[in-house]
Amino acid sequence: DGGITQSPKYLFRKEGQNVTLSCEQNLNHDAMYWYRQDPGQGLRLIYYSQIVNDFQKGDIAEGYSVSREKKESFPLTVTSAQKNPTAFYLCASKEVLANYNEQFFGPGTRLTVL
Amino acid sequence: GESVGLHLPTLSVQEGDNSIINCAYSNSASDYFIWYKQESGKGPQFIIDIRSNMDKRQGQRVTVLLNKTVKHLSLQIAATQPGDSAVYFCAENMGAGGTSYGKLTFGQGTILTVHP
C-alpha cells in the first residue's frame, strides 16, 4: 500500500532532550512537509522540502531541525530550544510536478514533554 | 464558520440533514483551496478541492462553493451521517499558479457532530 508513515505514534520527552520524529513515504513524492497542531488550532508549517538535500523554514521553524537525505524520508528533530514542544506533529507529502493537488498526510505523532 | 481563537466553531446536526461548514480565507491572491476532514487522533484526509477559476465543484455527497468577492469558501455535506463527525479544515494555497511546493495555510477548523 502506498502512503505516509510516521513513528512513533506517541513520544514522551524530558525537558532538555532532543527527539527525532520519523516520516517515510512511498508515494514517490518530491515535496514533504512538517506541521504542528495544537488543541483547538489549525496546522502550522514548521519546515518543508521540495527536493532531496534542500529544505526551507516554514512559519514556526525555531527550535526544530530537519534533513532530507533521501526522497522518501524527512525526519524532524525537536530540539531543547523549542520551549513548548508538546503538540501533535503531522507530516505530509505532495507530487511536485502536478499543480493544484492536495497534500497527503501521515497519521501523526503526539509528543508530550514531561 | 472558522475564526481565529482557541475555541473551534461547532456545528451539530441530525443524521440525514444537510451540513454547511463555512470558511473565510485571508488572501485574495490564493488560487487553490482544499477541504480536509480530521478525525480525532488522526491525520487530515482530503475531501475536495477547487481552483480559483471555479465557483462550485461537486463530489460524492459534498459540494464546495467559492465566493472570491467576499473571500468565502463553504463545504456542503448532503445527507450527513454519524461517520461524518470530525473536524473540518479549509486550506488555501497562497502561491500564484498553484506553486509546485504547495504551501498551504490552514483555517482553525470546525467541529461537526452528527447525532443519530
Coordinates of N, CA and C in Angstrom, one line a residue:
Chain A
D1 N 0.8 -1.2 0.0 CA 0.0 0.0 0.0 C 0.9 1.2 0.0
G2 N 0.5 2.2 -0.9 CA 1.2 3.5 -0.9 C 0.7 4.4 0.2
G3 N 1.7 5.1 0.8 CA 1.2 6.0 1.9 C 2.3 6.7 2.6
I4 N 2.0 7.4 3.7 CA 2.9 8.0 4.6 C 2.9 7.4 6.0
T5 N 4.0 7.1 6.5 CA 4.0 6.5 7.9 C 4.8 7.5 8.8
Q6 N 4.4 7.6 10.0 CA 5.1 8.4 11.0 C 5.3 7.5 12.2
S7 N 6.4 7.6 12.8 CA 6.7 6.9 14.0 C 7.5 7.7 15.0
P8 N 7.4 7.5 16.3 CA 6.3 6.7 16.9 C 5.0 7.4 16.9
K9 N 3.9 6.7 17.3 CA 2.6 7.3 17.4 C 2.6 8.3 18.6
Y10 N 3.2 7.8 19.7 CA 3.3 8.6 20.9 C 4.7 8.7 21.3
L11 N 5.1 9.9 21.8 CA 6.5 10.1 22.2 C 6.6 11.0 23.4
F12 N 7.4 10.6 24.4 CA 7.5 11.4 25.6 C 8.9 11.8 25.7
R13 N 9.1 13.0 26.1 CA 10.4 13.6 26.2 C 10.6 14.4 27.5
K14 N 11.8 14.3 28.0 CA 12.1 15.1 29.2 C 12.6 16.4 28.8
E15 N 12.4 17.4 29.6 CA 12.9 18.7 29.2 C 14.4 18.7 29.0
G16 N 14.8 19.4 28.0 CA 16.3 19.5 27.7 C 16.8 18.4 26.7
Q17 N 15.9 17.5 26.3 CA 16.3 16.4 25.4 C 15.9 16.8 24.0
N18 N 16.7 16.3 23.0 CA 16.3 16.4 21.6 C 15.6 15.1 21.3
V19 N 14.6 15.1 20.5 CA 13.9 13.9 20.0 C 13.7 14.1 18.5
T20 N 13.7 12.9 17.8 CA 13.5 12.9 16.3 C 12.3 12.1 16.0
L21 N 11.5 12.7 15.2 CA 10.2 12.1 14.7 C 10.5 11.6 13.3
S22 N 10.0 10.4 13.0 CA 10.2 9.8 11.7 C 9.1 10.1 10.7
C23 N 9.4 10.3 9.5 CA 8.3 10.4 8.4 C 8.9 9.7 7.2
E24 N 8.1 8.7 6.7 CA 8.5 8.0 5.5 C 7.4 7.9 4.5
Q25 N 7.6 8.1 3.2 CA 6.6 8.0 2.2 C 7.1 7.1 1.0
N26 N 6.1 6.3 0.5 CA 6.5 5.5 -0.7 C 5.6 5.9 -1.9
L27 N 5.2 7.2 -1.9 CA 4.4 7.7 -2.9 C 5.2 8.3 -4.1
N28 N 6.5 8.3 -3.9 CA 7.4 8.9 -4.9 C 7.2 10.4 -5.0
H29 N 6.7 11.0 -3.9 CA 6.5 12.5 -4.0 C 7.8 13.2 -3.7
D30 N 8.0 14.3 -4.4 CA 9.2 15.1 -4.2 C 9.1 16.0 -3.0
A31 N 7.9 16.6 -2.7 CA 7.8 17.6 -1.7 C 7.3 16.9 -0.4
M32 N 7.9 17.3 0.7 CA 7.4 16.9 2.0 C 7.4 18.0 3.0
Y33 N 6.5 17.9 4.0 CA 6.2 19.0 4.9 C 6.0 18.5 6.3
W34 N 6.3 19.3 7.3 CA 6.1 19.1 8.7 C 5.2 20.2 9.2
Y35 N 4.1 19.8 9.9 CA 3.2 20.7 10.6 C 3.1 20.4 12.1
R36 N 2.8 21.4 12.8 CA 2.5 21.3 14.2 C 1.0 21.6 14.4
Q37 N 0.3 20.9 15.3 CA -1.1 21.2 15.6 C -1.3 21.2 17.1
D38 N -1.8 22.3 17.6 CA -2.1 22.4 19.0 C -3.6 22.3 19.2
P39 N -4.1 22.0 20.4 CA -5.5 21.8 20.6 C -6.3 23.0 20.2
G40 N -7.4 22.8 19.4 CA -8.2 23.9 19.0 C -7.6 24.8 18.0
Q41 N -6.5 24.3 17.3 CA -5.8 25.2 16.3 C -5.8 24.4 15.0
G42 N -5.5 25.2 14.0 CA -5.2 24.7 12.7 C -3.8 24.2 12.6
L43 N -3.3 23.8 11.5 CA -2.0 23.3 11.3 C -1.0 24.5 10.9
R44 N 0.1 24.4 11.6 CA 1.1 25.5 11.3 C 2.4 24.8 10.7
L45 N 2.9 25.4 9.6 CA 4.0 24.8 8.9 C 5.3 25.0 9.6
I46 N 6.1 24.0 9.8 CA 7.4 24.1 10.5 C 8.5 24.1 9.5
Y47 N 8.6 23.1 8.6 CA 9.6 23.1 7.6 C 9.0 22.4 6.4
Y48 N 9.6 22.6 5.2 CA 9.2 21.9 4.0 C 10.4 21.7 3.1
S49 N 10.2 20.7 2.3 CA 11.3 20.3 1.4 C 10.7 20.0 0.0
Q50 N 11.3 20.6 -1.0 CA 10.8 20.4 -2.4 C 11.6 19.3 -3.1
I51 N 12.8 19.0 -2.6 CA 13.6 18.1 -3.3 C 14.7 17.6 -2.3
V52 N 15.3 16.5 -2.6 CA 16.3 15.9 -1.8 C 17.5 16.9 -1.6
N53 N 18.0 17.0 -0.3 CA 19.1 17.8 0.1 C 18.7 19.3 0.1
D54 N 17.4 19.6 0.1 CA 17.0 21.0 0.1 C 15.8 21.1 1.0
F55 N 15.7 22.1 1.9 CA 14.6 22.4 2.7 C 14.5 23.8 3.1
Q56 N 13.3 24.3 3.4 CA 13.0 25.7 3.7 C 12.3 25.8 5.1
K57 N 12.5 26.9 5.8 CA 11.8 27.1 7.0 C 10.4 27.5 6.7
G58 N 9.5 27.0 7.5 CA 8.1 27.4 7.4 C 7.8 28.6 8.4
D59 N 6.6 28.7 8.9 CA 6.2 29.8 9.8 C 6.7 29.7 11.2
I60 N 7.0 28.5 11.7 CA 7.4 28.3 13.1 C 8.6 27.4 13.2
A61 N 9.7 27.7 12.5 CA 10.8 26.8 12.4 C 11.7 26.8 13.7
E62 N 11.6 27.8 14.5 CA 12.5 28.0 15.6 C 12.4 26.8 16.6
G63 N 13.6 26.2 16.9 CA 13.6 25.1 17.8 C 13.4 23.7 17.2
Y64 N 13.4 23.7 15.9 CA 13.2 22.5 15.1 C 14.4 22.4 14.0
S65 N 14.7 21.2 13.6 CA 15.6 21.0 12.5 C 15.1 19.8 11.7
V66 N 15.5 19.8 10.4 CA 15.1 18.7 9.5 C 16.3 18.3 8.7
S67 N 16.2 17.2 8.0 CA 17.1 16.7 7.0 C 16.4 16.1 5.9
R68 N 16.9 16.0 4.7 CA 16.3 15.4 3.6 C 17.4 14.7 2.7
E69 N 17.9 13.6 3.3 CA 19.0 12.9 2.6 C 18.4 11.9 1.6
K70 N 17.2 11.5 1.8 CA 16.6 10.6 0.8 C 15.2 11.1 0.4
K71 N 14.7 10.8 -0.7 CA 13.5 11.2 -1.2 C 12.3 10.8 -0.3
E72 N 12.4 9.6 0.2 CA 11.3 9.0 0.9 C 11.3 9.4 2.4
S73 N 12.3 10.1 2.9 CA 12.4 10.3 4.3 C 12.6 11.8 4.6
F74 N 11.9 12.2 5.7 CA 12.0 13.7 6.1 C 11.9 13.7 7.6
P75 N 12.9 13.3 8.3 CA 12.8 13.3 9.8 C 12.9 14.8 10.4
L76 N 12.1 14.9 11.5 CA 12.1 16.2 12.2 C 12.7 16.0 13.6
T77 N 13.6 16.9 13.9 CA 14.2 16.9 15.3 C 13.6 18.1 16.1
V78 N 13.1 17.8 17.2 CA 12.6 18.8 18.1 C 13.7 19.0 19.1
T79 N 14.3 20.2 19.1 CA 15.5 20.4 20.0 C 15.1 21.0 21.3
S80 N 16.0 21.1 22.2 CA 15.7 21.6 23.5 C 15.5 23.1 23.4
A81 N 15.8 23.7 22.3 CA 15.5 25.1 22.1 C 14.0 25.4 21.9
Q82 N 13.2 24.4 21.6 CA 11.8 24.6 21.4 C 11.2 24.6 22.8
K83 N 10.6 25.8 23.1 CA 10.2 26.0 24.5 C 8.9 25.3 24.9
N84 N 8.0 25.1 23.9 CA 6.7 24.5 24.2 C 6.5 23.4 23.1
P85 N 7.2 22.2 23.2 CA 7.1 21.2 22.2 C 5.9 20.3 22.2
T86 N 5.2 20.3 23.3 CA 4.0 19.4 23.4 C 3.0 19.7 22.4
A87 N 2.7 18.8 21.5 CA 1.8 19.1 20.3 C 1.6 17.8 19.5
F88 N 0.8 17.9 18.6 CA 0.6 16.8 17.6 C 1.3 17.2 16.3
Y89 N 2.2 16.3 15.8 CA 3.0 16.6 14.7 C 2.6 15.8 13.5
L90 N 2.4 16.5 12.4 CA 1.9 15.9 11.2 C 2.9 16.1 10.0
C91 N 3.1 15.0 9.3 CA 4.0 15.0 8.1 C 3.1 14.9 6.9
A92 N 3.5 15.5 5.8 CA 2.7 15.4 4.6 C 3.6 15.4 3.4
S93 N 3.1 14.9 2.3 CA 3.9 14.9 1.0 C 3.0 15.3 -0.1
K94 N 3.6 15.7 -1.2 CA 2.9 16.1 -2.4 C 3.7 15.9 -3.7
E95 N 2.9 15.6 -4.7 CA 3.5 15.5 -6.0 C 3.9 16.9 -6.5
V96 N 5.1 17.1 -6.9 CA 5.5 18.5 -7.2 C 5.1 18.9 -8.7
L97 N 5.3 17.9 -9.6 CA 5.1 18.3 -11.0 C 3.7 18.7 -11.3
A98 N 2.7 18.1 -10.6 CA 1.3 18.4 -10.8 C 0.9 19.6 -9.9
N99 N 0.4 20.6 -10.5 CA -0.1 21.8 -9.8 C -1.5 21.5 -9.3
Y100 N -1.9 22.2 -8.4 CA -3.3 22.2 -7.9 C -3.7 20.8 -7.4
N101 N -2.9 20.2 -6.6 CA -3.2 18.9 -6.0 C -2.9 18.9 -4.5
E102 N -3.5 18.0 -3.8 CA -3.5 18.1 -2.4 C -2.3 17.5 -1.8
Q103 N -2.0 17.8 -0.5 CA -1.0 17.2 0.3 C -1.6 15.9 0.9
F104 N -0.9 14.9 1.0 CA -1.3 13.6 1.7 C -0.6 13.6 3.1
F105 N -1.4 13.3 4.1 CA -0.9 13.4 5.5 C -0.7 12.0 6.1
G106 N 0.3 11.9 6.9 CA 0.5 10.8 7.8 C -0.4 10.8 9.0
P107 N -0.3 9.7 9.8 CA -1.2 9.6 10.9 C -0.9 10.5 12.1
G108 N 0.3 11.0 12.1 CA 0.7 12.0 13.2 C 1.5 11.3 14.3
T109 N 2.3 12.1 15.0 CA 3.0 11.7 16.3 C 2.6 12.7 17.4
R110 N 2.1 12.2 18.5 CA 1.8 13.1 19.6 C 3.0 13.1 20.5
L111 N 3.6 14.3 20.7 CA 4.8 14.5 21.5 C 4.3 15.2 22.8
T112 N 4.8 14.6 23.9 CA 4.5 15.2 25.2 C 5.8 15.4 26.0
V113 N 6.0 16.5 26.5 CA 7.2 16.8 27.3 C 6.8 16.7 28.8
L114 N 7.6 15.8 29.5 CA 7.3 15.5 30.9 C 8.0 16.5 31.8
Chain B
G1 N -18.8 29.3 11.2 CA -17.6 29.3 10.3 C -16.3 29.4 11.1
E2 N -15.2 29.3 10.5 CA -13.9 29.2 11.2 C -13.5 30.6 11.6
S3 N -12.8 30.7 12.7 CA -12.4 32.0 13.2 C -11.1 31.9 14.0
V4 N -10.4 32.9 14.2 CA -9.2 32.9 15.0 C -9.6 32.7 16.5
G5 N -8.9 31.9 17.2 CA -9.2 31.8 18.6 C -9.0 30.4 19.1
L6 N -9.1 30.1 20.4 CA -8.8 28.8 21.0 C -10.0 27.9 20.9
H7 N -11.2 28.4 20.7 CA -12.4 27.6 20.7 C -12.9 27.5 19.3
L8 N -12.9 26.2 18.8 CA -13.3 25.9 17.5 C -14.8 26.1 17.4
P9 N -15.3 26.7 16.2 CA -16.7 26.7 15.9 C -17.2 25.3 15.9
T10 N -18.5 25.1 16.3 CA -19.1 23.8 16.2 C -20.4 23.8 15.5
L11 N -20.7 22.7 14.9 CA -21.9 22.5 14.2 C -22.5 21.2 14.5
S12 N -23.7 21.2 15.0 CA -24.4 19.9 15.4 C -25.6 19.7 14.5
V13 N -25.7 18.5 13.9 CA -26.8 18.3 13.0 C -27.3 16.9 13.3
Q14 N -28.5 16.6 12.8 CA -29.1 15.3 12.9 C -28.8 14.5 11.7
E15 N -28.6 13.2 11.9 CA -28.4 12.3 10.8 C -29.4 12.5 9.7
G16 N -28.9 12.6 8.5 CA -29.8 12.8 7.3 C -29.9 14.3 6.9
D17 N -29.6 15.2 7.8 CA -29.7 16.6 7.5 C -28.5 17.0 6.5
N18 N -28.6 18.1 5.9 CA -27.5 18.6 5.1 C -26.7 19.6 6.1
S19 N -25.4 19.6 5.9 CA -24.5 20.4 6.7 C -23.8 21.4 5.8
I20 N -23.6 22.6 6.4 CA -22.8 23.6 5.7 C -21.8 24.1 6.6
I21 N -20.5 24.0 6.2 CA -19.4 24.5 7.0 C -18.8 25.6 6.2
N22 N -18.5 26.7 6.9 CA -18.0 27.9 6.3 C -16.6 28.3 6.6
C23 N -15.9 29.0 5.7 CA -14.5 29.3 6.0 C -14.3 30.7 5.3
A24 N -13.7 31.6 6.0 CA -13.2 32.9 5.4 C -11.7 32.8 5.2
Y25 N -11.3 33.0 4.0 CA -9.8 32.9 3.7 C -9.3 34.3 3.7
S26 N -7.9 34.4 3.7 CA -7.3 35.7 4.0 C -6.7 36.4 2.8
N27 N -6.3 35.6 1.8 CA -5.5 36.2 0.7 C -6.2 36.2 -0.6
S28 N -6.5 37.4 -1.1 CA -7.3 37.4 -2.4 C -6.5 36.8 -3.6
A29 N -5.1 36.6 -3.4 CA -4.3 36.0 -4.5 C -4.3 34.5 -4.4
S30 N -4.9 33.9 -3.4 CA -4.9 32.5 -3.3 C -5.7 31.9 -4.5
D31 N -5.1 30.8 -5.0 CA -5.7 30.3 -6.3 C -6.1 28.9 -6.2
Y32 N -6.0 28.3 -5.0 CA -6.4 26.9 -4.9 C -6.8 26.6 -3.4
F33 N -7.9 25.9 -3.2 CA -8.4 25.7 -1.9 C -8.8 24.2 -1.7
I34 N -8.6 23.8 -0.5 CA -8.8 22.4 -0.2 C -9.6 22.3 1.1
W35 N -10.5 21.3 1.2 CA -11.2 20.9 2.4 C -10.6 19.6 2.9
Y36 N -10.2 19.5 4.2 CA -9.8 18.3 4.8 C -10.7 17.9 6.0
K37 N -10.8 16.6 6.2 CA -11.5 16.1 7.4 C -10.5 15.5 8.3
Q38 N -10.6 15.8 9.6 CA -9.7 15.2 10.5 C -10.5 14.5 11.7
E39 N -10.3 13.2 11.8 CA -10.9 12.5 12.9 C -9.9 12.6 14.1
S40 N -10.5 12.4 15.3 CA -9.7 12.5 16.5 C -8.4 11.7 16.5
G41 N -7.3 12.2 16.7 CA -6.0 11.5 16.8 C -5.5 11.0 15.5
K42 N -6.0 11.5 14.4 CA -5.6 11.0 13.0 C -5.1 12.2 12.2
G43 N -4.5 11.9 11.1 CA -4.1 12.9 10.1 C -5.2 13.4 9.3
P44 N -5.2 14.6 8.7 CA -6.3 15.1 7.9 C -6.4 14.2 6.6
Q45 N -7.6 14.1 6.2 CA -7.9 13.4 4.9 C -8.5 14.4 3.9
F46 N -8.1 14.3 2.7 CA -8.6 15.1 1.6 C -10.1 14.8 1.4
I47 N -10.9 15.9 1.2 CA -12.3 15.7 0.9 C -12.5 16.2 -0.6
I48 N -12.2 17.5 -0.8 CA -12.5 18.0 -2.1 C -11.7 19.3 -2.3
D49 N -11.4 19.7 -3.5 CA -10.6 20.9 -3.8 C -11.3 21.7 -4.8
I50 N -10.8 23.0 -5.0 CA -11.4 23.8 -6.0 C -10.3 24.9 -6.4
R51 N -10.3 25.2 -7.7 CA -9.4 26.2 -8.1 C -10.1 27.6 -8.2
S52 N -9.4 28.6 -8.2 CA -10.0 30.0 -8.1 C -10.7 30.3 -9.4
N53 N -10.6 29.6 -10.4 CA -11.3 29.9 -11.7 C -12.7 29.2 -11.7
M54 N -13.0 28.6 -10.6 CA -14.3 27.9 -10.5 C -15.1 28.5 -9.3
D55 N -16.4 28.4 -9.3 CA -17.1 28.8 -8.1 C -17.9 27.7 -7.4
K56 N -17.9 26.5 -8.1 CA -18.6 25.4 -7.5 C -17.9 24.1 -8.0
R57 N -17.8 23.1 -7.1 CA -17.4 21.8 -7.5 C -18.0 20.8 -6.7
Q58 N -18.5 19.7 -7.3 CA -19.2 18.7 -6.6 C -18.4 17.4 -6.6
G59 N -18.6 16.7 -5.4 CA -18.0 15.4 -5.3 C -19.1 14.4 -4.8
Q60 N -18.7 13.3 -4.2 CA -19.8 12.4 -3.8 C -20.3 12.9 -2.4
R61 N -21.5 13.4 -2.4 CA -22.2 13.9 -1.2 C -21.6 15.2 -0.7
V62 N -20.6 15.7 -1.3 CA -20.0 17.0 -0.9 C -20.0 18.0 -2.1
T63 N -20.1 19.3 -1.7 CA -20.1 20.4 -2.7 C -19.2 21.5 -2.1
V64 N -18.3 22.1 -2.8 CA -17.6 23.2 -2.3 C -18.0 24.4 -3.2
L65 N -18.3 25.5 -2.5 CA -18.6 26.8 -3.1 C -17.6 27.8 -2.8
L66 N -17.2 28.6 -3.8 CA -16.2 29.6 -3.6 C -16.7 30.9 -4.1
N67 N -16.6 31.9 -3.2 CA -17.1 33.3 -3.5 C -15.8 34.2 -3.3
K68 N -15.2 34.5 -4.4 CA -14.0 35.3 -4.3 C -14.2 36.7 -4.0
T69 N -15.4 37.2 -4.2 CA -15.7 38.6 -3.9 C -15.6 38.9 -2.4
V70 N -16.1 37.9 -1.6 CA -16.0 38.1 -0.2 C -15.0 37.2 0.5
K71 N -14.2 36.5 -0.3 CA -13.2 35.6 0.2 C -13.8 34.5 1.1
H72 N -14.8 33.8 0.6 CA -15.5 32.9 1.4 C -15.6 31.5 0.7
L73 N -15.4 30.5 1.5 CA -15.5 29.1 1.0 C -16.5 28.4 1.9
S74 N -17.3 27.5 1.3 CA -18.1 26.6 2.1 C -18.1 25.2 1.6
L75 N -18.3 24.3 2.5 CA -18.4 22.9 2.3 C -19.8 22.4 2.6
Q76 N -20.5 21.9 1.7 CA -21.9 21.3 1.9 C -21.8 19.8 1.9
I77 N -22.3 19.2 2.9 CA -22.4 17.7 3.0 C -23.8 17.3 3.0
A78 N -24.2 16.6 2.0 CA -25.6 16.1 1.9 C -25.8 14.8 2.7
A79 N -27.0 14.7 3.3 CA -27.4 13.5 4.0 C -26.3 13.1 5.0
T80 N -26.0 14.0 5.9 CA -24.9 13.8 6.8 C -25.1 12.6 7.7
Q81 N -24.0 11.8 7.8 CA -24.0 10.6 8.6 C -23.1 10.7 9.8
P82 N -23.4 9.8 10.8 CA -22.5 9.8 12.0 C -21.0 9.7 11.7
G83 N -20.7 9.0 10.7 CA -19.3 8.9 10.3 C -18.7 10.2 9.8
D84 N -19.5 11.2 9.5 CA -19.0 12.5 9.1 C -18.5 13.3 10.2
S85 N -18.8 12.9 11.4 CA -18.4 13.6 12.6 C -16.9 13.7 12.7
A86 N -16.4 15.0 12.7 CA -14.9 15.2 12.6 C -14.7 16.7 12.7
V87 N -13.4 17.1 12.7 CA -13.1 18.5 12.5 C -12.8 18.7 11.0
Y88 N -13.3 19.8 10.5 CA -13.1 20.1 9.0 C -12.3 21.4 8.9
F89 N -11.3 21.3 8.1 CA -10.4 22.4 7.9 C -10.4 22.8 6.4
C90 N -10.4 24.1 6.2 CA -10.2 24.6 4.9 C -8.7 25.0 4.8
A91 N -8.1 25.0 3.6 CA -6.8 25.4 3.4 C -6.7 26.2 2.1
E92 N -5.8 27.2 2.1 CA -5.6 28.0 0.9 C -4.2 27.9 0.4
N93 N -4.0 27.9 -0.9 CA -2.6 27.9 -1.4 C -2.4 29.4 -1.8
M94 N -1.4 30.0 -1.2 CA -1.2 31.4 -1.4 C -0.3 31.7 -2.6
G95 N 0.2 30.6 -3.2 CA 1.2 30.9 -4.3 C 0.4 31.1 -5.6
A96 N 1.0 31.9 -6.4 CA 0.4 32.1 -7.7 C 0.6 30.8 -8.6
G97 N -0.4 30.5 -9.3 CA -0.3 29.3 -10.2 C -0.3 28.0 -9.6
G98 N -0.8 27.9 -8.3 CA -0.7 26.6 -7.6 C 0.7 26.1 -7.4
T99 N 1.5 27.0 -7.0 CA 3.0 26.8 -6.9 C 3.4 25.4 -6.5
S100 N 4.4 24.9 -7.1 CA 4.7 23.5 -7.0 C 5.0 23.0 -5.6
Y101 N 5.5 23.9 -4.7 CA 5.8 23.4 -3.4 C 4.5 23.3 -2.5
G102 N 3.4 23.8 -3.0 CA 2.1 23.6 -2.4 C 2.0 24.1 -1.0
K103 N 2.6 25.2 -0.6 CA 2.5 25.7 0.7 C 1.1 26.1 1.0
L104 N 0.5 25.5 2.0 CA -0.9 25.7 2.4 C -1.0 26.5 3.7
T105 N -2.0 27.3 3.8 CA -2.4 28.0 5.1 C -3.7 27.4 5.5
F106 N -3.8 26.9 6.7 CA -5.0 26.2 7.2 C -5.8 27.2 8.1
G107 N -7.1 27.0 8.0 CA -8.0 27.7 8.9 C -8.0 27.0 10.2
Q108 N -8.8 27.5 11.2 CA -8.8 27.0 12.5 C -9.6 25.6 12.6
G109 N -10.5 25.4 11.8 CA -11.3 24.2 11.8 C -12.7 24.4 12.4
T110 N -13.6 23.5 12.0 CA -15.0 23.5 12.6 C -15.3 22.1 13.0
I111 N -15.8 21.9 14.2 CA -16.2 20.6 14.7 C -17.6 20.3 14.3
L112 N -17.7 19.2 13.5 CA -19.1 18.8 13.1 C -19.4 17.5 13.9
T113 N -20.6 17.6 14.6 CA -21.1 16.5 15.3 C -22.5 16.1 14.7
V114 N -22.6 14.8 14.4 CA -23.8 14.3 13.8 C -24.5 13.4 14.8
H115 N -25.7 13.7 15.1 CA -26.4 12.9 16.1 C -27.3 11.9 15.4
P116 N -27.3 10.6 15.8 CA -28.1 9.6 15.2 C -29.6 9.9 15.3

